[in-house]
Short mmCIF file of C-alpha atoms in Angstrom, two decimals:
data_model
loop_
_atom_site.label_atom_id
_atom_site.label_comp_id
_atom_site.label_asym_id
_atom_site.label_seq_id
_atom_site.Cartn_x
_atom_site.Cartn_y
_atom_site.Cartn_z
CA MET Q 1 2.62 22.18 1.80
CA GLU Q 2 4.04 24.48 3.96
CA ILE Q 3 8.31 24.61 4.22
CA ASN Q 4 9.42 26.76 6.97
CA GLY Q 5 6.17 28.32 6.63
CA GLU Q 6 6.36 29.02 3.34
CA GLN Q 7 3.31 28.34 1.12
CA ILE Q 8 4.40 25.28 -1.55
CA ASN Q 9 2.40 24.28 -4.05
CA LYS Q 10 4.23 21.61 -6.33
CA ILE Q 11 3.63 18.11 -8.01
CA ASP Q 12 6.69 16.62 -7.47
CA ARG Q 13 6.71 12.84 -9.48
CA TYR Q 14 9.38 10.29 -8.44
CA ASP Q 15 11.08 10.11 -11.79
CA GLU Q 16 12.04 13.16 -10.95
CA MET Q 17 14.18 12.72 -8.14
CA GLY Q 18 17.18 11.41 -8.89
CA LEU Q 19 16.41 8.74 -7.42
CA SER Q 20 18.99 4.95 -8.43
CA PRO Q 21 17.06 2.82 -10.35
CA GLU Q 22 16.36 -0.51 -7.67
CA LEU Q 23 14.74 2.16 -5.85
CA MET Q 24 12.71 3.51 -9.11
CA ARG Q 25 11.59 -0.02 -9.86
CA ALA Q 26 10.25 -0.59 -5.80
CA ILE Q 27 8.12 2.31 -6.83
CA GLU Q 28 7.00 1.76 -10.16
CA LYS Q 29 6.10 -2.52 -9.07
CA LYS Q 30 3.74 -0.65 -6.18
CA GLY Q 31 2.11 1.66 -8.58
CA TYR Q 32 2.84 5.07 -7.26
CA VAL Q 33 3.56 8.09 -9.88
CA GLU Q 34 2.78 11.13 -7.69
CA ALA Q 35 5.01 11.99 -4.36
CA THR Q 36 2.75 13.37 -1.82
CA GLU Q 37 2.61 16.22 -0.30
CA VAL Q 38 5.07 15.57 2.91
CA GLN Q 39 6.90 12.88 0.99
CA ALA Q 40 7.91 16.11 -1.96
CA GLY Q 41 8.63 17.93 1.25
CA ALA Q 42 10.76 16.12 3.13
CA ILE Q 43 12.36 13.69 0.58
CA PRO Q 44 14.45 16.36 -0.84
CA TYR Q 45 16.41 16.78 2.67
CA PHE Q 46 16.46 13.95 3.78
CA MET Q 47 18.32 13.17 1.22
CA ARG Q 48 21.53 16.23 2.28
CA TYR Q 49 21.00 14.32 5.67
CA GLU Q 50 18.89 17.44 6.93
CA ASP Q 51 16.44 17.22 10.33
CA VAL Q 52 13.38 17.38 9.74
CA VAL Q 53 10.39 17.80 11.70
CA ALA Q 54 6.51 16.59 9.35
CA LYS Q 55 3.38 17.41 10.26
CA ALA Q 56 1.05 15.80 8.08
CA PRO Q 57 -2.56 14.62 8.82
CA THR Q 58 -2.35 9.82 9.23
CA GLY Q 59 -2.42 8.56 5.69
CA THR Q 60 -0.42 10.99 3.63
CA GLY Q 61 1.95 8.44 2.63
CA LYS Q 62 4.51 9.88 6.22
CA THR Q 63 6.53 6.19 5.69
CA PHE Q 64 7.58 6.44 2.04
CA ALA Q 65 8.73 10.08 2.99
CA PHE Q 66 11.52 8.37 5.30
CA GLY Q 67 11.74 5.64 4.41
CA ILE Q 68 13.14 6.04 0.26
CA PRO Q 69 15.89 8.57 1.25
CA MET Q 70 16.66 5.63 4.44
CA VAL Q 71 17.04 3.20 1.47
CA GLU Q 72 18.99 4.87 -0.65
CA HIS Q 73 21.56 5.66 1.84
CA ILE Q 74 22.28 2.10 2.45
CA ASN Q 75 25.06 1.07 1.20
CA PRO Q 76 24.54 -3.27 0.62
CA GLU Q 77 27.89 -3.96 1.28
CA GLU Q 78 28.26 -2.36 4.63
CA THR Q 79 27.22 -4.67 7.83
CA GLY Q 80 26.38 -2.01 11.00
CA VAL Q 81 23.20 -0.52 11.38
CA LYS Q 82 22.74 3.57 9.31
CA GLY Q 83 18.87 3.71 10.00
CA VAL Q 84 16.36 3.49 13.01
CA ILE Q 85 13.17 4.18 12.78
CA LEU Q 86 11.53 3.70 16.12
CA ALA Q 87 7.79 3.59 16.43
CA PRO Q 88 5.07 3.53 20.03
CA THR Q 89 3.02 0.33 18.70
CA ARG Q 90 4.00 -3.36 17.29
CA GLU Q 91 2.04 -3.06 14.58
CA LEU Q 92 3.24 0.64 13.33
CA ALA Q 93 6.81 -1.06 13.09
CA LEU Q 94 5.39 -3.29 11.90
CA GLN Q 95 4.04 -1.66 8.98
CA ILE Q 96 7.28 0.13 8.26
CA GLN Q 97 9.13 -3.15 7.76
CA ASP Q 98 6.38 -4.05 5.30
CA GLU Q 99 6.48 -0.37 3.75
CA LEU Q 100 10.55 -0.58 3.55
CA ARG Q 101 11.15 -4.18 2.47
CA ASP Q 102 8.73 -3.65 -0.34
CA LEU Q 103 11.66 -0.12 -1.16
CA CYS Q 104 14.48 -2.96 -0.51
CA VAL Q 105 12.74 -5.88 -3.19
CA PHE Q 106 15.34 -4.22 -5.81
CA LYS Q 107 18.30 -3.38 -3.33
CA GLU Q 108 19.62 -6.96 -3.19
CA GLY Q 109 22.09 -7.17 0.43
CA VAL Q 110 19.72 -4.59 2.31
CA ARG Q 111 17.94 -6.01 5.25
CA VAL Q 112 15.27 -4.16 7.65
CA VAL Q 113 14.95 -5.56 11.33
CA CYS Q 114 12.06 -5.03 13.57
CA LEU Q 115 12.25 -5.46 17.48
CA TYR Q 116 9.04 -5.48 19.30
CA GLY Q 117 7.64 -6.85 22.74
CA GLY Q 118 5.69 -9.48 22.62
CA GLN Q 119 7.72 -11.68 20.36
CA PRO Q 120 11.01 -13.51 21.69
CA ILE Q 121 13.69 -11.46 22.02
CA GLU Q 122 15.84 -15.05 21.06
CA LYS Q 123 14.23 -14.61 17.20
CA GLN Q 124 15.62 -11.02 16.89
CA ILE Q 125 18.77 -11.75 17.94
CA THR Q 126 18.72 -14.33 15.36
CA GLN Q 127 17.79 -12.59 12.68
CA LEU Q 128 19.86 -9.36 13.95
CA LYS Q 129 23.01 -11.82 13.79
CA LYS Q 130 22.26 -11.27 9.89
CA LYS Q 131 23.95 -7.84 9.82
CA PRO Q 132 21.21 -5.72 9.07
CA GLN Q 133 21.42 -1.93 8.08
CA ILE Q 134 17.85 -1.11 8.60
CA VAL Q 135 16.46 -0.97 12.24
CA VAL Q 136 12.71 -0.38 12.86
CA ALA Q 137 11.30 -0.74 16.57
CA THR Q 138 9.53 0.36 19.61
CA PRO Q 139 11.61 2.05 22.23
CA GLY Q 140 11.01 -0.54 24.87
CA ARG Q 141 12.02 -3.48 22.79
CA LEU Q 142 15.28 -1.69 21.56
CA MET Q 143 16.69 -0.99 25.29
CA ASP Q 144 16.23 -4.15 26.02
CA HIS Q 145 18.12 -5.34 23.16
CA MET Q 146 20.82 -2.18 23.65
CA LYS Q 147 20.96 -3.64 27.53
CA ARG Q 148 22.03 -6.98 25.77
CA HIS Q 149 24.13 -5.69 23.51
CA THR Q 150 22.87 -7.94 21.05
CA VAL Q 151 22.76 -4.48 18.97
CA ARG Q 152 25.14 -1.86 18.39
CA LEU Q 153 24.09 1.94 17.49
CA ASP Q 154 27.24 3.19 17.14
CA LYS Q 155 27.20 3.33 13.73
CA VAL Q 156 23.94 5.02 12.65
CA GLU Q 157 23.39 7.72 10.57
CA THR Q 158 18.94 8.45 10.36
CA VAL Q 159 17.35 8.50 12.91
CA VAL Q 160 13.28 9.16 12.56
CA LEU Q 161 10.70 8.72 15.21
CA ASP Q 162 7.30 8.03 13.74
CA GLU Q 163 4.06 8.63 15.26
CA ALA Q 164 6.48 10.99 17.79
CA ASP Q 165 3.37 12.61 19.87
CA ARG Q 166 1.83 9.31 20.15
CA MET Q 167 5.06 7.05 21.25
CA LEU Q 168 5.88 10.18 23.87
CA ASP Q 169 2.45 10.29 25.49
CA MET Q 170 2.56 7.35 26.12
CA GLY Q 171 5.66 7.65 28.08
CA PHE Q 172 8.24 6.51 25.72
CA ILE Q 173 10.33 10.20 26.13
CA ARG Q 174 12.91 8.80 28.52
CA ASP Q 175 13.95 5.52 26.84
CA VAL Q 176 13.71 7.73 23.68
CA THR Q 177 16.87 10.28 24.93
CA ARG Q 178 18.42 7.19 26.38
CA ILE Q 179 18.50 5.99 22.43
CA LEU Q 180 19.43 9.17 20.73
CA ASP Q 181 22.41 9.40 23.43
CA LEU Q 182 23.81 6.43 22.47
CA MET Q 183 24.34 7.30 18.92
CA PRO Q 184 27.68 9.21 18.58
CA GLN Q 185 27.29 9.16 14.44
CA ARG Q 186 23.90 11.04 13.66
CA ARG Q 187 23.76 12.52 10.85
CA ASN Q 188 20.08 13.47 10.85
CA LEU Q 189 17.22 13.05 12.67
CA GLY Q 190 13.31 13.19 11.67
CA LEU Q 191 10.26 13.64 13.47
CA PHE Q 192 6.75 12.81 11.67
CA SER Q 193 3.66 13.50 13.37
CA ALA Q 194 -0.08 14.32 12.81
CA THR Q 195 0.25 16.74 15.69
CA ILE Q 196 2.92 18.65 17.31
CA SER Q 197 2.47 18.50 21.04
CA ARG Q 198 4.79 20.14 23.24
CA GLU Q 199 6.94 17.18 23.92
CA VAL Q 200 7.84 16.89 20.46
CA MET Q 201 9.16 20.50 19.98
CA ASP Q 202 11.46 19.33 23.17
CA ILE Q 203 12.83 16.20 21.34
CA SER Q 204 13.27 18.46 18.48
CA TRP Q 205 15.06 21.69 19.95
CA VAL Q 206 17.52 19.52 21.89
CA TYR Q 207 18.74 16.89 19.27
CA GLN Q 208 18.21 18.85 16.12
CA ARG Q 209 20.20 21.52 14.59
CA ASP Q 210 18.04 24.02 12.54
CA PRO Q 211 15.30 21.70 11.36
CA VAL Q 212 13.09 21.95 8.40
CA GLU Q 213 9.30 22.12 9.11
CA ILE Q 214 7.00 20.72 7.24
CA THR Q 215 3.25 21.04 7.41
CA VAL Q 216 0.65 19.51 5.13
CA ARG Q 217 -2.58 20.79 6.47
CA PRO Q 218 -5.91 19.11 6.28
CA VAL Q 219 -7.21 21.19 3.48
CA GLU Q 220 -9.65 19.77 0.47
CA GLU Q 221 -6.76 18.61 -0.98
CA SER Q 222 -5.66 16.16 1.43
CA LYS Q 223 -8.45 15.15 3.43
CA PRO Q 224 -9.51 11.91 2.65
CA ASP Q 225 -12.25 11.35 0.69
CA ILE Q 226 -15.11 10.05 3.73
CA GLN Q 227 -18.82 11.00 3.42
CA GLN Q 228 -19.68 10.76 7.63
CA TYR Q 229 -22.73 9.88 9.08
CA ARG Q 230 -25.25 9.92 12.72
CA ILE Q 231 -27.60 7.28 13.00
CA ASP Q 232 -29.71 8.92 15.77
CA LEU Q 233 -31.26 5.13 17.28
CA GLY Q 234 -34.12 4.60 20.12
CA GLY Q 235 -31.67 2.62 22.14
CA ARG Q 236 -28.31 0.96 22.54
CA ASP Q 237 -30.74 -2.95 21.72
CA GLN Q 238 -31.13 -0.93 18.37
CA LYS Q 239 -27.20 -0.59 17.53
CA LEU Q 240 -26.51 -4.28 16.15
CA ASP Q 241 -29.24 -4.70 13.80
CA THR Q 242 -28.55 -1.34 12.74
CA MET Q 243 -25.31 -2.60 11.56
CA VAL Q 244 -25.56 -4.81 9.71
CA ALA Q 245 -28.65 -3.77 8.05
CA LEU Q 246 -26.32 -1.09 6.88
CA LEU Q 247 -23.35 -3.44 6.13
CA GLU Q 248 -25.80 -5.55 3.78
CA ALA Q 249 -27.00 -2.67 2.00
CA GLY Q 250 -23.84 -1.13 1.36
CA GLY Q 251 -22.31 -4.67 -0.24
CA TYR Q 252 -18.86 -3.27 2.23
CA GLU Q 253 -16.36 -6.19 1.98
CA ARG Q 254 -14.80 -4.74 4.40
CA ALA Q 255 -14.84 -2.72 7.61
CA ILE Q 256 -14.42 -2.01 11.00
CA ALA Q 257 -16.43 -1.31 13.42
CA PHE Q 258 -14.85 0.14 17.13
CA CYS Q 259 -15.45 -0.38 20.68
CA ASN Q 260 -14.64 1.87 23.51
CA THR Q 261 -14.14 -1.34 25.76
CA LYS Q 262 -12.07 -4.16 25.66
CA ASN Q 263 -15.13 -6.64 26.71
CA MET Q 264 -17.65 -4.84 23.94
CA THR Q 265 -15.13 -5.66 21.73
CA ASP Q 266 -15.19 -9.52 22.38
CA ARG Q 267 -19.41 -9.21 22.57
CA LEU Q 268 -19.67 -7.66 19.44
CA ALA Q 269 -17.44 -10.31 17.12
CA ALA Q 270 -19.38 -12.84 19.27
CA LEU Q 271 -22.68 -11.00 17.93
CA LEU Q 272 -21.57 -10.53 14.30
CA LYS Q 273 -20.44 -13.96 13.70
CA MET Q 274 -24.22 -15.49 15.40
CA ARG Q 275 -25.17 -13.32 11.97
CA SER Q 276 -23.48 -15.69 10.09
CA ILE Q 277 -20.65 -11.94 9.38
CA SER Q 278 -17.59 -13.27 9.17
CA CYS Q 279 -14.97 -11.37 11.54
CA GLU Q 280 -12.15 -10.97 14.83
CA ALA Q 281 -12.09 -8.98 17.34
CA ILE Q 282 -8.38 -6.78 18.58
CA HIS Q 283 -7.65 -5.22 21.27
CA GLY Q 284 -5.00 -4.99 24.00
CA ASP Q 285 -5.52 -8.32 25.91
CA ILE Q 286 -5.45 -10.49 22.76
CA GLN Q 287 -2.27 -12.22 22.25
CA GLN Q 288 0.64 -10.48 19.46
CA ARG Q 289 1.09 -13.66 17.34
CA ILE Q 290 -2.74 -13.49 17.13
CA ARG Q 291 -3.85 -10.03 16.66
CA GLU Q 292 -0.83 -10.08 13.76
CA LYS Q 293 -2.61 -12.96 12.21
CA THR Q 294 -5.95 -11.55 12.46
CA LEU Q 295 -4.64 -8.17 10.53
CA GLN Q 296 -3.25 -10.93 7.95
CA SER Q 297 -6.21 -11.96 7.31
CA PHE Q 298 -8.41 -8.78 6.81
CA ARG Q 299 -5.61 -7.25 4.61
CA ALA Q 300 -6.31 -10.67 2.89
CA GLY Q 301 -10.12 -10.44 2.49
CA LYS Q 302 -10.44 -13.29 4.84
CA ILE Q 303 -12.74 -11.95 7.38
CA ARG Q 304 -14.92 -8.88 6.52
CA VAL Q 305 -15.49 -7.10 9.55
CA LEU Q 306 -12.38 -6.35 12.24
CA VAL Q 307 -13.86 -5.36 15.49
CA ALA Q 308 -11.62 -2.91 17.30
CA THR Q 309 -10.67 -0.95 20.18
CA ASP Q 310 -8.51 2.18 19.31
CA VAL Q 311 -5.25 0.17 20.00
CA ALA Q 312 -6.26 -0.52 15.88
CA ALA Q 313 -7.45 3.30 15.28
CA ARG Q 314 -3.72 4.64 14.27
CA GLY Q 315 -0.23 3.02 12.82
CA LEU Q 316 -2.33 0.07 10.64
CA ASP Q 317 -1.62 -0.75 7.33
CA ILE Q 318 -5.14 -0.66 5.57
CA ASP Q 319 -5.64 1.01 2.96
CA ASP Q 320 -8.50 -0.11 1.44
CA VAL Q 321 -11.73 -0.01 4.02
CA ASP Q 322 -14.88 0.12 2.63
CA VAL Q 323 -16.06 1.77 6.57
CA VAL Q 324 -15.41 2.66 9.87
CA PHE Q 325 -18.27 2.31 12.42
CA ASN Q 326 -18.05 4.05 15.29
CA TYR Q 327 -20.48 1.14 16.92
CA ASP Q 328 -19.32 3.20 20.59
CA VAL Q 329 -19.11 7.03 20.16
CA PRO Q 330 -15.44 7.78 21.30
CA ASP Q 331 -14.61 9.70 24.54
CA GLU Q 332 -12.74 11.83 22.73
CA GLN Q 333 -12.40 13.78 19.71
CA GLU Q 334 -8.88 12.98 18.69
CA TYR Q 335 -9.92 9.20 18.30
CA TYR Q 336 -12.87 9.74 16.18
CA ILE Q 337 -10.46 11.73 13.93
CA HIS Q 338 -8.12 8.23 14.52
CA ARG Q 339 -11.14 6.32 13.93
CA ILE Q 340 -12.27 7.06 10.59
CA GLY Q 341 -9.24 7.69 9.13
CA ARG Q 342 -8.89 3.76 8.43
CA THR Q 343 -11.44 4.87 5.43
CA GLY Q 344 -11.41 6.91 2.92
CA ARG Q 345 -7.58 6.26 2.12
CA ALA Q 346 -5.37 6.02 -0.63
CA LYS Q 347 -7.60 9.13 -2.79
CA ARG Q 348 -10.39 6.38 -2.09
CA HIS Q 349 -13.85 6.47 -1.34
CA GLY Q 350 -15.20 5.83 2.04
CA VAL Q 351 -18.02 6.23 4.56
CA SER Q 352 -18.37 6.23 8.29
CA TYR Q 353 -21.01 5.80 10.67
CA ALA Q 354 -21.62 6.48 13.93
CA LEU Q 355 -24.12 4.94 15.87
CA VAL Q 356 -25.56 7.20 18.24
CA ALA Q 357 -28.62 5.34 21.08
CA ASN Q 358 -28.19 8.08 23.77
CA ILE Q 359 -28.33 11.28 24.69
CA THR Q 360 -24.25 11.31 26.28
CA GLU Q 361 -23.54 9.83 22.94
CA GLY Q 362 -25.73 12.21 21.37
CA ILE Q 363 -23.87 15.03 22.79
CA ARG Q 364 -19.97 14.39 22.28
CA MET Q 365 -20.86 13.34 18.40
CA ASP Q 366 -22.06 17.52 18.43
CA GLU Q 367 -19.36 18.36 20.30
CA ILE Q 368 -16.30 16.72 17.38
CA ALA Q 369 -18.75 17.62 14.87
CA ARG Q 370 -18.46 21.41 16.09
CA ASN Q 371 -14.87 21.56 17.53
CA ALA Q 372 -13.94 19.43 14.36
CA ARG Q 373 -15.78 21.67 11.46
CA MET Q 374 -17.03 18.22 10.02
CA ASP Q 375 -19.63 18.05 8.18
CA ILE Q 376 -21.14 14.96 9.46
CA GLN Q 377 -25.20 14.09 8.05
CA ARG Q 378 -27.64 13.04 10.43
CA LEU Q 379 -29.93 10.09 9.55
CA LYS Q 380 -32.64 8.68 11.53
CA TYR Q 381 -35.22 5.95 10.73
CA ASP Q 382 -38.35 6.97 10.06
CA GLU Q 383 -41.94 5.10 10.96
CA ASP Q 384 -41.44 2.58 8.67
CA GLY Q 385 -37.99 1.69 9.53
CA CYS Q 386 -36.62 3.71 6.34
CA LEU Q 387 -33.45 5.77 7.27
CA MET Q 388 -34.00 9.41 6.56
CA MET Q 389 -31.73 12.69 6.08
CA VAL Q 390 -32.14 14.92 9.12
CA ASP Q 391 -31.96 19.24 8.32
#
């Protein structure tokens, strides 16, 4: 980890951070002892209300890095909104809400509300009337509430943009700047991201003061433990049989299969169901209510395979996926990295398979392996139908 360009090598325990007994009980209930690098770097500065720019790989615990100080700062007897977290997607916003509520479990009186599109706004207005101190929101829906005067941000002290690069890439920069401009009491701003784009730096230059820059590099110690394979097939018609065979041979109980299109996602889910494999599809055309229900069932182990487009590749709180299948090879390297990042999280071992059925997919996988400097082991079937290594 680097802090303001200086290499810092240390291991911090939560019980050495001076946290309140209520926060420590909540963290111990989660079974956590040592802070991750981004948490060890960011928490002390956030506790002092300093601005932070944190660049860290996915799955490194960024939510607790800003969530712990934010919850710690809340006075349960106060009723105004003190903390705002903006997220690019509904799924990420809901995940953040769940993690913050876990932190608040022993801090009675601290209330967290999540505001996002796709849910009736009247239901959210009812929740806002309970006077939460922390609001997690997508930018567009928060703007809707501000226009309706159903939420006030004049007492906000801490603001966080999570997945900041993704949020700005999705075109939310105007909403984000308007929201920031309407917080006269803001004391600090945190920008958390897997990459620091020019747009993220623009926000930092305008809205932060001498920010602390924290960088957690994807070195071996912090890289997810993922064994990556690509399997070269004779044609697309072999993909389904190959995936089913790998599922059964590996005994994988929880898998995600990624496709490039919504149509292919639905088709693959239907084909797997025909093979008596419990699965559901998730993509942007599926109603939010159904998507949330599907994700809850997947986390609960009621669904073995989640078939998804890249809408599910980032920001979902799914920490124990056994295997990821790139049923379709993604068009961009970034998508591949975020897809396989669904497995091998929380220091667990993970496996990913890319099913390569033609020359185009093979070229894309070669480019991903070369540009991302990844060790992707090649496999193919021999004449007897057995998988073998390719030198």
